């Protein structure tokens, strides 16, 4: 007699290559179509590398199984068949320490990327409090800063046609004066560079 099929060790059979993800353009319509089904939504997140597609048990070093878990927001969790340890599908991801559901976070992220104001996000989505949206926007900004600080990026040089790539540079001096009065305190020079063609 055939038993129950074994729980999968991968969320999705296909994880999109980084080069493809860099060019991808997601629409809210696409997101809203996938979000209602928790399994489909997890697959979308794993395909887009927003959560891990598979996880090894920290004790047994064996692949954990994806199992349903009604009591958690994500609807699924990882479970080790050997030692029965469980861990969240958010393990090792951007969402690991977040309270909101992953679909709400992705929607807030989408609006942040498209520079939609907090009050409009609240209006469109009846999502959550102003403070929550501002806190998530700060989190996205910090992640981007972290990425910029840890990823070396070459600016300038030559494009595919052998032409110079233009880099604009500007500097500003930042200092603080209480109530715009009193002497200037020691400040900091901040230098910014931007490659217009690539953004
Ligand atoms: Zn284990």
PDB file of C-alpha atoms and ligand atoms in Angstrom:
ATOM      1  CA  UNK A   1       0.000   0.000   0.000  1.00  0.00           C
ATOM      2  CA  UNK A   2       1.353   3.388  -0.923  1.00  0.00           C
ATOM      3  CA  UNK A   3       2.077   5.625   2.104  1.00  0.00           C
ATOM      4  CA  UNK A   4       1.841   9.376   2.358  1.00  0.00           C
ATOM      5  CA  UNK A   5       4.300  11.162   0.055  1.00  0.00           C
ATOM      6  CA  UNK A   6       7.413  12.357   1.925  1.00  0.00           C
ATOM      7  CA  UNK A   7       7.474  16.043   2.873  1.00  0.00           C
ATOM      8  CA  UNK A   8       9.589  18.009   0.373  1.00  0.00           C
ATOM      9  CA  UNK A   9      13.075  19.301   1.272  1.00  0.00           C
ATOM     10  CA  UNK A  10      12.881  22.147  -1.250  1.00  0.00           C
ATOM     11  CA  UNK A  11      10.139  24.780  -1.344  1.00  0.00           C
ATOM     12  CA  UNK A  12      10.410  25.235  -5.099  1.00  0.00           C
ATOM     13  CA  UNK A  13      12.121  23.269  -7.895  1.00  0.00           C
ATOM     14  CA  UNK A  14      13.241  26.535  -9.567  1.00  0.00           C
ATOM     15  CA  UNK A  15      15.203  29.376  -7.928  1.00  0.00           C
ATOM     16  CA  UNK A  16      15.696  32.296 -10.319  1.00  0.00           C
ATOM     17  CA  UNK A  17      19.311  33.145 -11.261  1.00  0.00           C
ATOM     18  CA  UNK A  18      20.662  36.401  -9.768  1.00  0.00           C
ATOM     19  CA  UNK A  19      21.167  37.937 -13.228  1.00  0.00           C
ATOM     20  CA  UNK A  20      17.475  37.382 -14.014  1.00  0.00           C
ATOM     21  CA  UNK A  21      16.370  38.760 -10.616  1.00  0.00           C
ATOM     22  CA  UNK A  22      18.357  41.954 -11.205  1.00  0.00           C
ATOM     23  CA  UNK A  23      16.188  42.696 -14.265  1.00  0.00           C
ATOM     24  CA  UNK A  24      12.863  41.495 -12.902  1.00  0.00           C
ATOM     25  CA  UNK A  25       9.905  43.854 -12.686  1.00  0.00           C
ATOM     26  CA  UNK A  26       7.129  42.719 -10.350  1.00  0.00           C
ATOM     27  CA  UNK A  27       3.645  44.241 -10.423  1.00  0.00           C
ATOM     28  CA  UNK A  28       1.178  44.400  -7.493  1.00  0.00           C
ATOM     29  CA  UNK A  29      -1.254  42.381  -9.648  1.00  0.00           C
ATOM     30  CA  UNK A  30       1.257  39.533  -9.774  1.00  0.00           C
ATOM     31  CA  UNK A  31       1.850  39.709  -6.018  1.00  0.00           C
ATOM     32  CA  UNK A  32      -1.854  39.782  -5.117  1.00  0.00           C
ATOM     33  CA  UNK A  33      -2.511  36.782  -7.379  1.00  0.00           C
ATOM     34  CA  UNK A  34       0.016  34.603  -5.527  1.00  0.00           C
ATOM     35  CA  UNK A  35      -0.402  35.817  -1.928  1.00  0.00           C
ATOM     36  CA  UNK A  36      -3.716  34.174  -0.913  1.00  0.00           C
ATOM     37  CA  UNK A  37      -2.312  30.625  -1.225  1.00  0.00           C
ATOM     38  CA  UNK A  38       0.343  30.170   1.498  1.00  0.00           C
ATOM     39  CA  UNK A  39       2.204  27.401  -0.359  1.00  0.00           C
ATOM     40  CA  UNK A  40       2.235  29.324  -3.654  1.00  0.00           C
ATOM     41  CA  UNK A  41       3.379  32.448  -1.809  1.00  0.00           C
ATOM     42  CA  UNK A  42       6.247  30.564  -0.115  1.00  0.00           C
ATOM     43  CA  UNK A  43       7.273  29.239  -3.526  1.00  0.00           C
ATOM     44  CA  UNK A  44       7.258  32.756  -4.946  1.00  0.00           C
ATOM     45  CA  UNK A  45       9.446  33.993  -2.047  1.00  0.00           C
ATOM     46  CA  UNK A  46      11.899  31.098  -2.483  1.00  0.00           C
ATOM     47  CA  UNK A  47      11.985  31.500  -6.279  1.00  0.00           C
ATOM     48  CA  UNK A  48      12.881  35.155  -5.788  1.00  0.00           C
ATOM     49  CA  UNK A  49      15.504  34.278  -3.125  1.00  0.00           C
ATOM     50  CA  UNK A  50      13.675  36.181  -0.389  1.00  0.00           C
ATOM     51  CA  UNK A  51      13.621  33.067   1.822  1.00  0.00           C
ATOM     52  CA  UNK A  52      15.808  29.979   1.769  1.00  0.00           C
ATOM     53  CA  UNK A  53      14.690  27.169  -0.523  1.00  0.00           C
ATOM     54  CA  UNK A  54      16.064  24.483   1.837  1.00  0.00           C
ATOM     55  CA  UNK A  55      17.546  24.306   5.314  1.00  0.00           C
ATOM     56  CA  UNK A  56      19.809  21.769   7.049  1.00  0.00           C
ATOM     57  CA  UNK A  57      19.201  20.762  10.664  1.00  0.00           C
ATOM     58  CA  UNK A  58      21.784  22.469  12.886  1.00  0.00           C
ATOM     59  CA  UNK A  59      22.243  19.257  14.927  1.00  0.00           C
ATOM     60  CA  UNK A  60      21.961  16.413  12.397  1.00  0.00           C
ATOM     61  CA  UNK A  61      23.295  18.334   9.355  1.00  0.00           C
ATOM     62  CA  UNK A  62      20.584  16.725   7.225  1.00  0.00           C
ATOM     63  CA  UNK A  63      18.041  18.516   5.022  1.00  0.00           C
ATOM     64  CA  UNK A  64      14.904  19.439   6.950  1.00  0.00           C
ATOM     65  CA  UNK A  65      11.408  18.747   5.599  1.00  0.00           C
ATOM     66  CA  UNK A  66       8.824  21.400   4.781  1.00  0.00           C
ATOM     67  CA  UNK A  67       5.703  20.625   6.830  1.00  0.00           C
ATOM     68  CA  UNK A  68       2.390  22.408   7.314  1.00  0.00           C
ATOM     69  CA  UNK A  69       1.969  24.353  10.530  1.00  0.00           C
ATOM     70  CA  UNK A  70      -1.455  25.906  11.000  1.00  0.00           C
ATOM     71  CA  UNK A  71      -0.546  27.835  14.163  1.00  0.00           C
ATOM     72  CA  UNK A  72       2.120  30.004  12.514  1.00  0.00           C
ATOM     73  CA  UNK A  73       1.491  32.914  10.113  1.00  0.00           C
ATOM     74  CA  UNK A  74       3.538  31.355   7.334  1.00  0.00           C
ATOM     75  CA  UNK A  75       1.417  28.174   7.326  1.00  0.00           C
ATOM     76  CA  UNK A  76       4.572  26.011   7.058  1.00  0.00           C
ATOM     77  CA  UNK A  77       7.777  25.344   8.954  1.00  0.00           C
ATOM     78  CA  UNK A  78      10.928  23.243   8.600  1.00  0.00           C
ATOM     79  CA  UNK A  79      11.137  20.005  10.613  1.00  0.00           C
ATOM     80  CA  UNK A  80      14.022  17.574  11.015  1.00  0.00           C
ATOM     81  CA  UNK A  81      12.879  13.984  10.447  1.00  0.00           C
ATOM     82  CA  UNK A  82      15.765  12.772  12.616  1.00  0.00           C
ATOM     83  CA  UNK A  83      15.560  14.853  15.822  1.00  0.00           C
ATOM     84  CA  UNK A  84      12.173  16.548  15.283  1.00  0.00           C
ATOM     85  CA  UNK A  85      13.678  20.064  15.642  1.00  0.00           C
ATOM     86  CA  UNK A  86      11.553  22.746  14.016  1.00  0.00           C
ATOM     87  CA  UNK A  87      12.526  26.108  12.586  1.00  0.00           C
ATOM     88  CA  UNK A  88      10.754  28.902  10.753  1.00  0.00           C
ATOM     89  CA  UNK A  89      10.661  29.183   6.955  1.00  0.00           C
ATOM     90  CA  UNK A  90      11.979  32.724   7.577  1.00  0.00           C
ATOM     91  CA  UNK A  91      15.249  31.359   9.010  1.00  0.00           C
ATOM     92  CA  UNK A  92      18.256  33.183   7.585  1.00  0.00           C
ATOM     93  CA  UNK A  93      16.107  35.653   5.667  1.00  0.00           C
ATOM     94  CA  UNK A  94      15.319  39.349   5.740  1.00  0.00           C
ATOM     95  CA  UNK A  95      11.997  38.469   7.459  1.00  0.00           C
ATOM     96  CA  UNK A  96      13.569  36.431  10.301  1.00  0.00           C
ATOM     97  CA  UNK A  97      12.854  38.879  13.131  1.00  0.00           C
ATOM     98  CA  UNK A  98       9.770  40.588  11.726  1.00  0.00           C
ATOM     99  CA  UNK A  99       6.321  40.486  13.317  1.00  0.00           C
ATOM    100  CA  UNK A 100       4.224  41.171  10.221  1.00  0.00           C
ATOM    101  CA  UNK A 101       3.246  38.517   7.704  1.00  0.00           C
ATOM    102  CA  UNK A 102       5.659  38.236   4.778  1.00  0.00           C
ATOM    103  CA  UNK A 103       3.012  39.338   2.243  1.00  0.00           C
ATOM    104  CA  UNK A 104       2.418  42.605   4.111  1.00  0.00           C
ATOM    105  CA  UNK A 105       6.168  43.249   4.372  1.00  0.00           C
ATOM    106  CA  UNK A 106       6.632  42.674   0.635  1.00  0.00           C
ATOM    107  CA  UNK A 107       3.757  45.055  -0.160  1.00  0.00           C
ATOM    108  CA  UNK A 108       5.252  47.758   2.116  1.00  0.00           C
ATOM    109  CA  UNK A 109       8.613  47.119   0.421  1.00  0.00           C
ATOM    110  CA  UNK A 110       7.012  47.462  -3.023  1.00  0.00           C
ATOM    111  CA  UNK A 111       5.526  50.842  -2.143  1.00  0.00           C
ATOM    112  CA  UNK A 112       8.798  51.983  -0.543  1.00  0.00           C
ATOM    113  CA  UNK A 113      10.692  51.096  -3.733  1.00  0.00           C
ATOM    114  CA  UNK A 114       8.198  53.144  -5.748  1.00  0.00           C
ATOM    115  CA  UNK A 115       8.402  56.069  -3.306  1.00  0.00           C
ATOM    116  CA  UNK A 116       4.727  55.945  -2.348  1.00  0.00           C
ATOM    117  CA  UNK A 117       4.016  58.050   0.752  1.00  0.00           C
ATOM    118  CA  UNK A 118       3.181  56.307   4.054  1.00  0.00           C
ATOM    119  CA  UNK A 119      -0.294  57.888   4.239  1.00  0.00           C
ATOM    120  CA  UNK A 120      -1.138  56.485   0.795  1.00  0.00           C
ATOM    121  CA  UNK A 121       0.148  53.021   1.717  1.00  0.00           C
ATOM    122  CA  UNK A 122      -2.144  53.105   4.754  1.00  0.00           C
ATOM    123  CA  UNK A 123      -5.040  54.262   2.602  1.00  0.00           C
ATOM    124  CA  UNK A 124      -4.545  51.713  -0.211  1.00  0.00           C
ATOM    125  CA  UNK A 125      -3.864  48.731   1.997  1.00  0.00           C
ATOM    126  CA  UNK A 126      -5.547  49.511   5.339  1.00  0.00           C
ATOM    127  CA  UNK A 127      -2.347  47.843   6.413  1.00  0.00           C
ATOM    128  CA  UNK A 128      -1.136  48.875   9.810  1.00  0.00           C
ATOM    129  CA  UNK A 129      -0.025  51.878  11.800  1.00  0.00           C
ATOM    130  CA  UNK A 130       1.981  54.797  10.461  1.00  0.00           C
ATOM    131  CA  UNK A 131       4.834  53.917  12.870  1.00  0.00           C
ATOM    132  CA  UNK A 132       4.990  50.347  11.573  1.00  0.00           C
ATOM    133  CA  UNK A 133       5.320  51.495   7.956  1.00  0.00           C
ATOM    134  CA  UNK A 134       7.980  54.082   8.900  1.00  0.00           C
ATOM    135  CA  UNK A 135       9.904  51.439  10.896  1.00  0.00           C
ATOM    136  CA  UNK A 136       9.859  49.020   7.950  1.00  0.00           C
ATOM    137  CA  UNK A 137      10.929  51.768   5.532  1.00  0.00           C
ATOM    138  CA  UNK A 138      13.890  52.492   7.847  1.00  0.00           C
ATOM    139  CA  UNK A 139      14.703  48.777   7.917  1.00  0.00           C
ATOM    140  CA  UNK A 140      14.730  48.612   4.072  1.00  0.00           C
ATOM    141  CA  UNK A 141      16.960  51.717   3.949  1.00  0.00           C
ATOM    142  CA  UNK A 142      19.392  50.235   6.479  1.00  0.00           C
ATOM    143  CA  UNK A 143      19.578  46.972   4.518  1.00  0.00           C
ATOM    144  CA  UNK A 144      20.395  48.939   1.341  1.00  0.00           C
ATOM    145  CA  UNK A 145      23.082  50.948   3.206  1.00  0.00           C
ATOM    146  CA  UNK A 146      24.535  47.708   4.556  1.00  0.00           C
ATOM    147  CA  UNK A 147      24.623  46.257   1.051  1.00  0.00           C
ATOM    148  CA  UNK A 148      26.326  49.358  -0.356  1.00  0.00           C
ATOM    149  CA  UNK A 149      28.915  49.311   2.446  1.00  0.00           C
ATOM    150  CA  UNK A 150      29.742  45.618   2.015  1.00  0.00           C
ATOM    151  CA  UNK A 151      29.537  45.353  -1.783  1.00  0.00           C
ATOM    152  CA  UNK A 152      32.284  46.859  -3.876  1.00  0.00           C
ATOM    153  CA  UNK A 153      30.817  48.516  -6.913  1.00  0.00           C
ATOM    154  CA  UNK A 154      32.834  49.845  -9.814  1.00  0.00           C
ATOM    155  CA  UNK A 155      31.586  53.228 -11.000  1.00  0.00           C
ATOM    156  CA  UNK A 156      32.654  54.789 -14.250  1.00  0.00           C
ATOM    157  CA  UNK A 157      34.977  53.127 -16.745  1.00  0.00           C
ATOM    158  CA  UNK A 158      33.671  52.267 -20.223  1.00  0.00           C
ATOM    159  CA  UNK A 159      30.282  51.060 -21.430  1.00  0.00           C
ATOM    160  CA  UNK A 160      29.610  48.193 -23.883  1.00  0.00           C
ATOM    161  CA  UNK A 161      30.287  50.568 -26.823  1.00  0.00           C
ATOM    162  CA  UNK A 162      33.659  51.644 -25.445  1.00  0.00           C
ATOM    163  CA  UNK A 163      32.350  55.089 -24.437  1.00  0.00           C
ATOM    164  CA  UNK A 164      33.216  56.784 -21.116  1.00  0.00           C
ATOM    165  CA  UNK A 165      30.598  56.296 -18.404  1.00  0.00           C
ATOM    166  CA  UNK A 166      29.878  59.639 -16.699  1.00  0.00           C
ATOM    167  CA  UNK A 167      30.066  59.738 -12.901  1.00  0.00           C
ATOM    168  CA  UNK A 168      28.804  62.837 -11.086  1.00  0.00           C
ATOM    169  CA  UNK A 169      30.422  63.725  -7.764  1.00  0.00           C
ATOM    170  CA  UNK A 170      29.361  66.261  -5.161  1.00  0.00           C
ATOM    171  CA  UNK A 171      30.289  67.013  -1.579  1.00  0.00           C
ATOM    172  CA  UNK A 172      28.541  68.723   1.340  1.00  0.00           C
ATOM    173  CA  UNK A 173      29.673  69.771   4.777  1.00  0.00           C
ATOM    174  CA  UNK A 174      27.302  68.732   7.569  1.00  0.00           C
ATOM    175  CA  UNK A 175      27.400  70.343  11.001  1.00  0.00           C
ATOM    176  CA  UNK A 176      24.996  70.961  13.833  1.00  0.00           C
ATOM    177  CA  UNK A 177      24.043  74.253  15.510  1.00  0.00           C
ATOM    178  CA  UNK A 178      21.494  74.246  18.290  1.00  0.00           C
ATOM    179  CA  UNK A 179      18.396  76.291  17.311  1.00  0.00           C
ATOM    180  CA  UNK A 180      20.465  77.676  14.395  1.00  0.00           C
ATOM    181  CA  UNK A 181      22.465  79.806  16.870  1.00  0.00           C
ATOM    182  CA  UNK A 182      25.907  79.719  18.462  1.00  0.00           C
ATOM    183  CA  UNK A 183      29.222  78.683  17.046  1.00  0.00           C
ATOM    184  CA  UNK A 184      29.648  76.002  14.443  1.00  0.00           C
ATOM    185  CA  UNK A 185      30.583  72.629  15.853  1.00  0.00           C
ATOM    186  CA  UNK A 186      32.928  70.158  14.196  1.00  0.00           C
ATOM    187  CA  UNK A 187      31.117  68.642  11.236  1.00  0.00           C
ATOM    188  CA  UNK A 188      31.678  65.980   8.609  1.00  0.00           C
ATOM    189  CA  UNK A 189      32.280  66.083   4.886  1.00  0.00           C
ATOM    190  CA  UNK A 190      29.981  63.735   2.970  1.00  0.00           C
ATOM    191  CA  UNK A 191      30.867  62.784  -0.594  1.00  0.00           C
ATOM    192  CA  UNK A 192      28.351  61.240  -2.999  1.00  0.00           C
ATOM    193  CA  UNK A 193      28.855  59.691  -6.424  1.00  0.00           C
ATOM    194  CA  UNK A 194      26.237  58.660  -8.939  1.00  0.00           C
ATOM    195  CA  UNK A 195      26.414  56.955 -12.314  1.00  0.00           C
ATOM    196  CA  UNK A 196      23.454  58.512 -14.129  1.00  0.00           C
ATOM    197  CA  UNK A 197      23.153  55.889 -16.875  1.00  0.00           C
ATOM    198  CA  UNK A 198      22.794  52.921 -14.493  1.00  0.00           C
ATOM    199  CA  UNK A 199      21.290  54.758 -11.517  1.00  0.00           C
TER     200      UNK A 199
HETATM  201 ZN1  LIG B   1      17.991  17.134  13.385  1.00  0.00          ZN
END
